[in-house]
mmCIF file of C-alpha atoms in Angstrom:
data_model
loop_
_atom_site.group_PDB
_atom_site.id
_atom_site.type_symbol
_atom_site.label_atom_id
_atom_site.label_comp_id
_atom_site.label_asym_id
_atom_site.label_seq_id
_atom_site.Cartn_x
_atom_site.Cartn_y
_atom_site.Cartn_z
ATOM 1 C CA MET A 1 -0.089 0.126 -0.040
ATOM 2 C CA ASP A 2 1.223 3.526 -0.499
ATOM 3 C CA ALA A 3 2.612 5.600 2.368
ATOM 4 C CA ILE A 4 0.351 7.985 4.108
ATOM 5 C CA GLU A 5 2.137 10.516 5.971
ATOM 6 C CA PRO A 6 0.675 12.601 9.057
ATOM 7 C CA LEU A 7 -0.572 16.142 8.401
ATOM 8 C CA GLY A 8 0.163 18.895 10.940
ATOM 9 C CA GLY A 9 3.946 18.603 10.903
ATOM 10 C CA ALA A 10 5.728 19.869 14.176
ATOM 11 C CA GLU A 11 2.687 20.410 15.723
ATOM 12 C CA PHE A 12 2.237 17.231 16.949
ATOM 13 C CA ALA A 13 4.962 14.632 18.483
ATOM 14 C CA PRO A 14 2.881 11.558 19.859
ATOM 15 C CA LYS A 15 4.960 9.189 21.837
ATOM 16 C CA GLN A 16 2.926 6.211 21.335
ATOM 17 C CA THR A 17 0.710 5.017 18.416
ATOM 18 C CA TYR A 18 -2.308 6.954 19.098
ATOM 19 C CA LEU A 19 -5.628 6.157 17.469
ATOM 20 C CA ASN A 20 -7.947 7.257 20.242
ATOM 21 C CA THR A 21 -9.177 10.795 19.193
ATOM 22 C CA SER A 22 -12.639 9.643 19.525
ATOM 23 C CA ALA A 23 -11.825 9.821 23.287
ATOM 24 C CA CYS A 24 -9.492 12.651 23.360
ATOM 25 C CA ALA A 25 -7.587 14.489 20.951
ATOM 26 C CA LEU A 26 -3.878 15.231 20.992
ATOM 27 C CA LEU A 27 -3.259 19.039 21.551
ATOM 28 C CA PRO A 28 -1.361 21.064 19.038
ATOM 29 C CA ARG A 29 1.854 22.698 20.004
ATOM 30 C CA ARG A 30 0.449 26.283 19.180
ATOM 31 C CA THR A 31 -2.597 25.290 21.481
ATOM 32 C CA ILE A 32 -0.311 24.185 24.488
ATOM 33 C CA GLU A 33 1.571 27.568 24.103
ATOM 34 C CA ALA A 34 -1.464 29.510 24.072
ATOM 35 C CA VAL A 35 -2.964 28.039 27.286
ATOM 36 C CA THR A 36 0.349 28.360 28.950
ATOM 37 C CA LEU A 37 0.664 31.953 28.078
ATOM 38 C CA LEU A 38 -2.886 32.848 29.538
ATOM 39 C CA ALA A 39 -2.061 30.854 32.498
ATOM 40 C CA GLU A 40 1.360 32.701 32.949
ATOM 41 C CA GLU A 41 -0.375 36.168 32.511
ATOM 42 C CA THR A 42 -3.250 35.282 35.098
ATOM 43 C CA ALA A 43 -0.559 34.181 37.408
ATOM 44 C CA ASP A 44 1.160 37.645 36.945
ATOM 45 C CA GLY A 45 -2.282 39.567 37.082
ATOM 46 C CA ARG A 46 -3.118 40.664 33.650
ATOM 47 C CA PRO A 47 -5.026 43.845 33.522
ATOM 48 C CA GLU A 48 -8.238 42.915 31.930
ATOM 49 C CA GLY A 49 -8.792 39.472 33.761
ATOM 50 C CA ALA A 50 -8.083 36.124 33.053
ATOM 51 C CA GLY A 51 -9.018 35.842 29.364
ATOM 52 C CA ASP A 52 -9.981 37.815 26.456
ATOM 53 C CA PHE A 53 -13.465 37.936 24.466
ATOM 54 C CA GLU A 54 -11.864 38.841 21.261
ATOM 55 C CA ILE A 55 -10.099 35.712 21.166
ATOM 56 C CA VAL A 56 -13.318 33.757 22.111
ATOM 57 C CA ALA A 57 -15.053 35.611 19.007
ATOM 58 C CA GLU A 58 -11.919 34.284 16.810
ATOM 59 C CA ALA A 59 -12.973 30.829 17.799
ATOM 60 C CA ARG A 60 -16.463 31.359 17.155
ATOM 61 C CA ALA A 61 -15.720 32.704 13.993
ATOM 62 C CA THR A 62 -13.346 29.898 12.708
ATOM 63 C CA PHE A 63 -15.647 27.145 13.968
ATOM 64 C CA ALA A 64 -18.554 28.837 11.826
ATOM 65 C CA ARG A 65 -16.398 28.788 8.750
ATOM 66 C CA LEU A 66 -15.430 25.142 9.371
ATOM 67 C CA MET A 67 -19.205 24.586 9.548
ATOM 68 C CA SER A 68 -20.405 26.697 6.753
ATOM 69 C CA VAL A 69 -22.447 28.859 8.834
ATOM 70 C CA HIS A 70 -22.540 32.515 9.957
ATOM 71 C CA PRO A 71 -20.616 33.188 13.203
ATOM 72 C CA ASP A 72 -24.303 34.791 14.622
ATOM 73 C CA ARG A 73 -25.434 31.349 14.535
ATOM 74 C CA VAL A 74 -22.749 29.969 16.833
ATOM 75 C CA ALA A 75 -23.009 29.795 20.502
ATOM 76 C CA VAL A 76 -20.092 28.672 22.685
ATOM 77 C CA GLY A 77 -20.102 26.424 26.060
ATOM 78 C CA SER A 78 -18.369 23.929 28.052
ATOM 79 C CA SER A 79 -20.005 20.502 27.088
ATOM 80 C CA VAL A 80 -22.451 18.870 24.878
ATOM 81 C CA SER A 81 -24.873 17.752 27.519
ATOM 82 C CA VAL A 82 -25.268 21.530 28.594
ATOM 83 C CA HIS A 83 -26.250 22.529 25.237
ATOM 84 C CA VAL A 84 -28.433 19.737 24.816
ATOM 85 C CA GLY A 85 -30.195 20.503 28.215
ATOM 86 C CA MET A 86 -31.183 23.749 26.775
ATOM 87 C CA ILE A 87 -32.905 22.407 23.882
ATOM 88 C CA ALA A 88 -34.405 19.584 26.125
ATOM 89 C CA GLN A 89 -35.904 22.030 28.554
ATOM 90 C CA SER A 90 -37.399 23.977 25.488
ATOM 91 C CA MET A 91 -39.400 21.132 24.377
ATOM 92 C CA PRO A 92 -43.111 21.315 25.442
ATOM 93 C CA ALA A 93 -44.354 18.616 27.591
ATOM 94 C CA GLY A 94 -45.660 15.503 25.837
ATOM 95 C CA ALA A 95 -43.294 16.028 22.860
ATOM 96 C CA GLU A 96 -41.930 13.021 21.024
ATOM 97 C CA ILE A 97 -38.255 12.816 20.879
ATOM 98 C CA LEU A 98 -36.680 10.283 18.251
ATOM 99 C CA PHE A 99 -33.218 8.704 18.834
ATOM 100 C CA PRO A 100 -31.231 5.937 17.145
ATOM 101 C CA GLU A 101 -30.659 3.069 19.379
ATOM 102 C CA GLY A 102 -27.513 3.050 21.394
ATOM 103 C CA ASP A 103 -26.589 6.824 20.559
ATOM 104 C CA PHE A 104 -24.384 8.744 22.936
ATOM 105 C CA SER A 105 -26.146 9.369 26.177
ATOM 106 C CA SER A 106 -25.175 12.967 26.267
ATOM 107 C CA VAL A 107 -27.587 13.412 23.445
ATOM 108 C CA ILE A 108 -30.234 11.413 25.209
ATOM 109 C CA THR A 109 -30.044 11.872 28.950
ATOM 110 C CA PRO A 110 -31.255 15.380 29.114
ATOM 111 C CA PHE A 111 -34.485 14.352 27.358
ATOM 112 C CA THR A 112 -35.123 11.318 29.275
ATOM 113 C CA VAL A 113 -34.618 13.272 32.812
ATOM 114 C CA ARG A 114 -37.665 15.583 32.082
ATOM 115 C CA GLY A 115 -40.235 12.535 32.691
ATOM 116 C CA ASP A 116 -42.617 14.418 30.474
ATOM 117 C CA LEU A 117 -41.577 13.785 27.168
ATOM 118 C CA LYS A 118 -42.182 10.826 24.789
ATOM 119 C CA THR A 119 -38.782 9.262 23.911
ATOM 120 C CA ARG A 120 -38.390 6.544 20.992
ATOM 121 C CA PHE A 121 -35.510 4.583 20.020
ATOM 122 C CA VAL A 122 -35.138 2.641 16.594
ATOM 123 C CA PRO A 123 -32.088 1.280 14.761
ATOM 124 C CA LEU A 124 -29.928 3.861 12.983
ATOM 125 C CA GLU A 125 -30.671 2.407 9.574
ATOM 126 C CA ARG A 126 -34.462 2.983 10.243
ATOM 127 C CA LEU A 127 -34.065 6.506 11.725
ATOM 128 C CA ALA A 128 -35.320 8.505 8.654
ATOM 129 C CA GLU A 129 -38.382 6.108 7.991
ATOM 130 C CA SER A 130 -39.225 6.340 11.698
ATOM 131 C CA ILE A 131 -39.753 10.034 11.725
ATOM 132 C CA GLY A 132 -43.754 10.680 11.768
ATOM 133 C CA PRO A 133 -46.155 13.532 12.322
ATOM 134 C CA GLU A 134 -46.099 13.274 15.990
ATOM 135 C CA THR A 135 -42.276 13.639 16.253
ATOM 136 C CA ARG A 136 -41.102 16.890 17.412
ATOM 137 C CA LEU A 137 -37.516 16.420 17.396
ATOM 138 C CA VAL A 138 -34.753 13.945 15.946
ATOM 139 C CA ALA A 139 -31.631 13.807 17.697
ATOM 140 C CA PHE A 140 -28.782 11.811 16.493
ATOM 141 C CA SER A 141 -24.945 11.776 16.195
ATOM 142 C CA ALA A 142 -23.223 12.103 12.537
ATOM 143 C CA VAL A 143 -21.067 9.353 13.514
ATOM 144 C CA GLN A 144 -21.840 6.976 16.322
ATOM 145 C CA SER A 145 -19.583 6.945 19.102
ATOM 146 C CA ALA A 146 -19.520 3.161 19.936
ATOM 147 C CA ASP A 147 -18.776 1.838 16.235
ATOM 148 C CA GLY A 148 -18.127 4.578 13.626
ATOM 149 C CA ARG A 149 -21.283 4.346 11.594
ATOM 150 C CA THR A 150 -22.339 7.291 9.740
ATOM 151 C CA ALA A 151 -26.238 8.234 9.338
ATOM 152 C CA ASP A 152 -27.911 8.856 6.202
ATOM 153 C CA PHE A 153 -28.055 12.756 6.555
ATOM 154 C CA ALA A 154 -29.946 13.178 3.270
ATOM 155 C CA ALA A 155 -32.916 10.813 4.194
ATOM 156 C CA VAL A 156 -33.179 12.188 7.680
ATOM 157 C CA ARG A 157 -33.135 15.928 6.659
ATOM 158 C CA ALA A 158 -35.797 14.824 3.956
ATOM 159 C CA ALA A 159 -38.109 12.863 6.344
ATOM 160 C CA ALA A 160 -37.749 15.848 8.914
ATOM 161 C CA ALA A 161 -38.735 18.507 6.476
ATOM 162 C CA ALA A 162 -41.778 16.547 5.388
ATOM 163 C CA HIS A 163 -43.161 16.199 8.612
ATOM 164 C CA GLY A 164 -42.188 19.583 10.351
ATOM 165 C CA THR A 165 -39.661 17.801 12.748
ATOM 166 C CA ARG A 166 -36.793 19.911 13.951
ATOM 167 C CA THR A 167 -33.314 18.220 13.867
ATOM 168 C CA LEU A 168 -30.383 18.034 16.269
ATOM 169 C CA LEU A 169 -27.107 16.673 14.931
ATOM 170 C CA ASP A 170 -24.193 15.786 17.314
ATOM 171 C CA ALA A 171 -21.262 16.476 15.406
ATOM 172 C CA THR A 172 -18.600 15.660 18.178
ATOM 173 C CA GLN A 173 -17.319 12.605 16.396
ATOM 174 C CA SER A 174 -17.332 14.328 13.065
ATOM 175 C CA ALA A 175 -16.711 17.973 13.176
ATOM 176 C CA GLY A 176 -13.006 18.534 12.295
ATOM 177 C CA TRP A 177 -12.536 15.656 9.762
ATOM 178 C CA LEU A 178 -15.977 15.455 8.205
ATOM 179 C CA PRO A 179 -17.118 18.505 6.195
ATOM 180 C CA LEU A 180 -20.552 19.566 7.539
ATOM 181 C CA ARG A 181 -23.004 22.556 6.980
ATOM 182 C CA ALA A 182 -24.547 23.359 10.278
ATOM 183 C CA GLY A 183 -27.279 25.486 8.637
ATOM 184 C CA GLU A 184 -28.735 22.231 7.200
ATOM 185 C CA TRP A 185 -29.762 21.270 10.917
ATOM 186 C CA ASP A 186 -31.966 23.128 13.324
ATOM 187 C CA TYR A 187 -29.230 22.617 15.914
ATOM 188 C CA THR A 188 -25.854 20.979 16.105
ATOM 189 C CA VAL A 189 -23.559 20.370 19.053
ATOM 190 C CA ALA A 190 -20.040 19.446 18.987
ATOM 191 C CA GLY A 191 -17.588 18.733 21.928
ATOM 192 C CA GLY A 192 -14.365 20.630 20.982
ATOM 193 C CA TYR A 193 -11.743 17.981 22.567
ATOM 194 C CA LYS A 194 -12.034 15.188 20.039
ATOM 195 C CA PHE A 195 -11.605 15.861 16.516
ATOM 196 C CA LEU A 196 -11.642 19.756 16.652
ATOM 197 C CA LEU A 197 -8.428 19.470 18.850
ATOM 198 C CA CYS A 198 -9.425 21.689 21.446
ATOM 199 C CA PRO A 199 -8.826 21.600 25.130
ATOM 200 C CA ARG A 200 -11.628 20.205 27.336
ATOM 201 C CA GLY A 201 -14.111 23.015 28.206
ATOM 202 C CA ALA A 202 -14.879 24.244 24.739
ATOM 203 C CA SER A 203 -17.878 23.267 22.783
ATOM 204 C CA PHE A 204 -20.100 24.881 20.297
ATOM 205 C CA LEU A 205 -24.122 25.013 19.435
ATOM 206 C CA THR A 206 -25.432 26.096 16.218
ATOM 207 C CA VAL A 207 -28.953 27.377 16.022
ATOM 208 C CA THR A 208 -30.840 28.464 12.907
ATOM 209 C CA GLU A 209 -32.450 31.818 13.111
ATOM 210 C CA GLU A 210 -35.999 30.045 12.962
ATOM 211 C CA ALA A 211 -35.230 27.653 15.670
ATOM 212 C CA GLN A 212 -33.815 30.375 17.995
ATOM 213 C CA ASP A 213 -37.145 31.576 18.398
ATOM 214 C CA THR A 214 -38.495 28.841 20.316
ATOM 215 C CA LEU A 215 -35.114 28.072 22.269
ATOM 216 C CA VAL A 216 -35.189 29.203 25.826
ATOM 217 C CA PRO A 217 -31.542 30.556 27.048
ATOM 218 C CA ILE A 218 -32.022 28.947 30.464
ATOM 219 C CA HIS A 219 -28.519 29.739 31.744
ATOM 220 C CA ALA A 220 -28.545 33.644 30.233
ATOM 221 C CA GLY A 221 -25.990 35.717 31.972
ATOM 222 C CA TRP A 222 -24.338 38.851 31.820
ATOM 223 C CA VAL A 223 -22.186 37.454 28.598
ATOM 224 C CA THR A 224 -25.590 36.862 26.861
ATOM 225 C CA GLY A 225 -26.578 40.369 26.467
ATOM 226 C CA GLU A 226 -26.624 42.346 23.290
ATOM 227 C CA GLU A 227 -24.139 44.912 24.706
ATOM 228 C CA LEU A 228 -21.528 42.722 26.339
ATOM 229 C CA TRP A 229 -20.398 45.003 29.286
ATOM 230 C CA THR A 230 -23.620 46.860 30.173
ATOM 231 C CA ASN A 231 -25.539 44.157 31.852
ATOM 232 C CA SER A 232 -23.389 43.224 35.025
ATOM 233 C CA TYR A 233 -26.069 44.234 37.405
ATOM 234 C CA GLY A 234 -29.810 43.461 37.458
ATOM 235 C CA PRO A 235 -31.703 41.707 34.732
ATOM 236 C CA VAL A 236 -30.165 41.699 31.455
ATOM 237 C CA ARG A 237 -31.973 44.324 29.376
ATOM 238 C CA GLU A 238 -31.722 42.840 25.966
ATOM 239 C CA LEU A 239 -30.295 39.543 25.046
ATOM 240 C CA ALA A 240 -28.155 38.912 21.989
ATOM 241 C CA ARG A 241 -29.929 38.856 18.966
ATOM 242 C CA SER A 242 -27.813 36.228 17.713
ATOM 243 C CA ALA A 243 -26.986 32.777 18.894
ATOM 244 C CA ARG A 244 -24.715 34.424 21.476
ATOM 245 C CA ARG A 245 -27.576 34.849 23.560
ATOM 246 C CA PHE A 246 -27.243 30.870 24.036
ATOM 247 C CA ASP A 247 -23.540 31.320 25.359
ATOM 248 C CA GLU A 248 -22.283 29.887 28.625
ATOM 249 C CA PRO A 249 -19.430 32.152 30.293
ATOM 250 C CA PRO A 250 -16.460 30.964 28.343
ATOM 251 C CA ALA A 251 -13.608 29.005 30.098
ATOM 252 C CA PHE A 252 -10.920 31.251 28.793
ATOM 253 C CA LEU A 253 -8.145 28.867 28.894
ATOM 254 C CA SER A 254 -10.028 26.442 27.003
ATOM 255 C CA TYR A 255 -10.807 29.241 24.397
ATOM 256 C CA HIS A 256 -7.510 30.693 23.995
ATOM 257 C CA GLY A 257 -6.154 27.172 22.961
ATOM 258 C CA ALA A 258 -9.271 26.591 20.896
ATOM 259 C CA ALA A 259 -8.804 29.523 18.944
ATOM 260 C CA ARG A 260 -5.264 28.202 17.905
ATOM 261 C CA SER A 261 -6.609 24.676 17.262
ATOM 262 C CA LEU A 262 -9.372 25.500 14.982
ATOM 263 C CA ALA A 263 -6.887 27.965 12.995
ATOM 264 C CA LEU A 264 -4.917 24.817 12.497
ATOM 265 C CA LEU A 265 -7.681 22.890 11.117
ATOM 266 C CA GLU A 266 -8.876 25.514 8.684
ATOM 267 C CA GLU A 267 -5.158 26.110 7.425
ATOM 268 C CA ILE A 268 -5.022 22.547 6.613
ATOM 269 C CA GLY A 269 -8.735 22.048 5.420
ATOM 270 C CA ILE A 270 -11.294 19.845 6.439
ATOM 271 C CA GLU A 271 -11.713 18.349 2.905
ATOM 272 C CA ARG A 272 -7.818 17.314 2.944
ATOM 273 C CA ILE A 273 -8.387 15.903 6.685
ATOM 274 C CA GLU A 274 -11.371 13.687 5.511
ATOM 275 C CA ALA A 275 -9.466 12.182 2.616
ATOM 276 C CA HIS A 276 -6.662 11.434 4.823
ATOM 277 C CA ASN A 277 -8.626 9.993 7.925
ATOM 278 C CA LYS A 278 -10.686 7.904 5.500
ATOM 279 C CA ALA A 279 -7.612 6.459 3.856
ATOM 280 C CA LEU A 280 -6.091 5.157 7.235
ATOM 281 C CA ALA A 281 -9.484 3.781 8.246
ATOM 282 C CA ALA A 282 -9.686 2.055 4.913
ATOM 283 C CA ARG A 283 -6.150 0.686 5.221
ATOM 284 C CA PHE A 284 -7.052 -0.388 8.639
ATOM 285 C CA ARG A 285 -10.217 -2.313 7.650
ATOM 286 C CA ALA A 286 -8.467 -3.836 4.777
ATOM 287 C CA GLY A 287 -5.723 -5.281 7.282
ATOM 288 C CA LEU A 288 -8.369 -6.478 9.822
ATOM 289 C CA VAL A 289 -10.269 -8.385 7.073
ATOM 290 C CA GLU A 290 -6.962 -10.110 5.836
ATOM 291 C CA LEU A 291 -6.483 -11.094 9.649
ATOM 292 C CA GLY A 292 -9.931 -12.627 9.717
ATOM 293 C CA HIS A 293 -11.834 -9.865 11.529
ATOM 294 C CA ALA A 294 -15.044 -8.184 10.350
ATOM 295 C CA PRO A 295 -15.050 -4.293 11.033
ATOM 296 C CA VAL A 296 -18.191 -2.406 10.839
ATOM 297 C CA ALA A 297 -18.704 -1.641 6.917
ATOM 298 C CA ASP A 298 -18.669 2.278 6.612
ATOM 299 C CA VAL A 299 -16.629 4.990 5.099
ATOM 300 C CA SER A 300 -16.080 6.782 8.385
ATOM 301 C CA GLY A 301 -12.822 7.665 10.018
ATOM 302 C CA VAL A 302 -13.630 5.822 13.101
ATOM 303 C CA VAL A 303 -13.523 2.087 12.804
ATOM 304 C CA GLY A 304 -15.402 -0.494 15.392
ATOM 305 C CA VAL A 305 -14.482 -3.984 15.328
ATOM 306 C CA PRO A 306 -17.262 -6.266 17.147
ATOM 307 C CA GLY A 307 -15.824 -9.008 19.525
ATOM 308 C CA LEU A 308 -12.495 -7.486 19.801
ATOM 309 C CA GLY A 309 -13.114 -5.062 22.684
ATOM 310 C CA ASP A 310 -11.058 -7.127 24.953
ATOM 311 C CA ARG A 311 -7.784 -6.770 23.058
ATOM 312 C CA ARG A 312 -7.741 -3.129 24.074
ATOM 313 C CA ALA A 313 -5.355 -3.697 27.156
ATOM 314 C CA ALA A 314 -2.931 -5.806 24.964
ATOM 315 C CA LEU A 315 -2.793 -3.108 22.414
ATOM 316 C CA GLN A 316 -2.110 -0.571 25.058
ATOM 317 C CA GLU A 317 0.778 -2.588 26.471
ATOM 318 C CA ALA A 318 2.332 -2.573 23.055
ATOM 319 C CA GLY A 319 1.989 1.071 22.871
ATOM 320 C CA VAL A 320 -1.095 1.206 20.726
ATOM 321 C CA LEU A 321 -3.988 3.457 22.173
ATOM 322 C CA VAL A 322 -7.399 2.696 21.129
ATOM 323 C CA SER A 323 -10.801 2.296 23.122
ATOM 324 C CA ALA A 324 -13.144 -0.569 23.947
ATOM 325 C CA ARG A 325 -16.567 0.611 23.681
ATOM 326 C CA ALA A 326 -20.013 -1.501 23.753
ATOM 327 C CA GLY A 327 -18.058 -4.621 22.920
ATOM 328 C CA PHE A 328 -16.082 -2.896 19.953
ATOM 329 C CA LEU A 329 -12.619 -2.311 19.596
ATOM 330 C CA ARG A 330 -12.595 1.350 18.352
ATOM 331 C CA ALA A 331 -9.893 2.823 16.423
ATOM 332 C CA SER A 332 -10.136 6.394 15.184
ATOM 333 C CA PHE A 333 -7.723 8.265 13.013
ATOM 334 C CA HIS A 334 -6.886 11.951 12.554
ATOM 335 C CA LEU A 335 -4.593 14.246 10.937
ATOM 336 C CA TYR A 336 -1.605 13.299 13.057
ATOM 337 C CA ASN A 337 -1.936 9.618 12.302
ATOM 338 C CA GLY A 338 0.024 7.819 9.251
ATOM 339 C CA ALA A 339 0.291 4.695 7.541
ATOM 340 C CA ALA A 340 3.037 3.545 10.173
ATOM 341 C CA ASP A 341 0.295 3.677 12.857
ATOM 342 C CA VAL A 342 -2.198 1.562 11.129
ATOM 343 C CA ASP A 343 0.356 -0.972 10.481
ATOM 344 C CA ARG A 344 1.493 -1.136 14.033
ATOM 345 C CA ALA A 345 -1.860 -1.699 15.092
ATOM 346 C CA LEU A 346 -2.412 -4.411 12.788
ATOM 347 C CA GLU A 347 1.063 -6.077 13.848
ATOM 348 C CA VAL A 348 -0.015 -6.110 17.389
ATOM 349 C CA LEU A 349 -3.380 -7.718 16.546
ATOM 350 C CA ALA A 350 -1.874 -10.427 14.415
ATOM 351 C CA GLY A 351 0.617 -11.160 17.057
#
């Protein structure tokens, strides 16, 4: 097979064979430098406090470009479950929410804890056909966390449009390597610490202008005002007209790093990263088949192998980091991986 070299150059220097971005990404060097600089400035007593809203705005704008949406449609926060919780709390009592079976719990639990919503679960391959006139929202991950399967985006969008159903796409396992257009979904959420290469504590929510009208900013605070510095005391007089009304107060250390990480992804290009990751995943699948295994059939950059979850510990002992999820061995490929990483994992599995 042809050699596939890592992308990102000197930004990454992993000391092991790291195939575990679906759990947590490697941080670029520039990101570590930005976080370290802010921490040192904060320790020294920087004049404007421990962070810069302009850098948060840079991160918001770069994420928006990566997701092909206007920055006014992007809210920043700390985690997927907080974003989803706001959406869940905005649903009317009795509303039907549809999910794929076995999707990630942070997409599901904020709805189930309500106790007054009708939640329904169907196989991923039947998601689109299961949307009906009573379905208020369909919520699903673009790439399934456990096994790397991808959903049929076009079919879900078409069925949702036909029934007037809102859509929530979790892009945590896809944003950063799979080209996405956030404006095609009422809501998208994305944890930043996986394929977006951000420090933990950075996450993103996109909301269409139409969907914004029915979303309740349940954690609104002074940072959600239309005029940022005029709402420190008493009720916020006017919430931001954009999706910034749904912001959480940013964790500045995370966002100073996120701005650098997202800039790197933009410099390299998501389409280039997609081709790279898919080529590595295809190489791994082909090698698994030669070894007599049956990986999940997909073109995803995340590869699930049923029945091999118990090999994770042996791989780790050999310096190959992967995950075990729901009985699957899960290997996830990103820009800092190359063909040598794939071949090393296959070598250990063969042994």
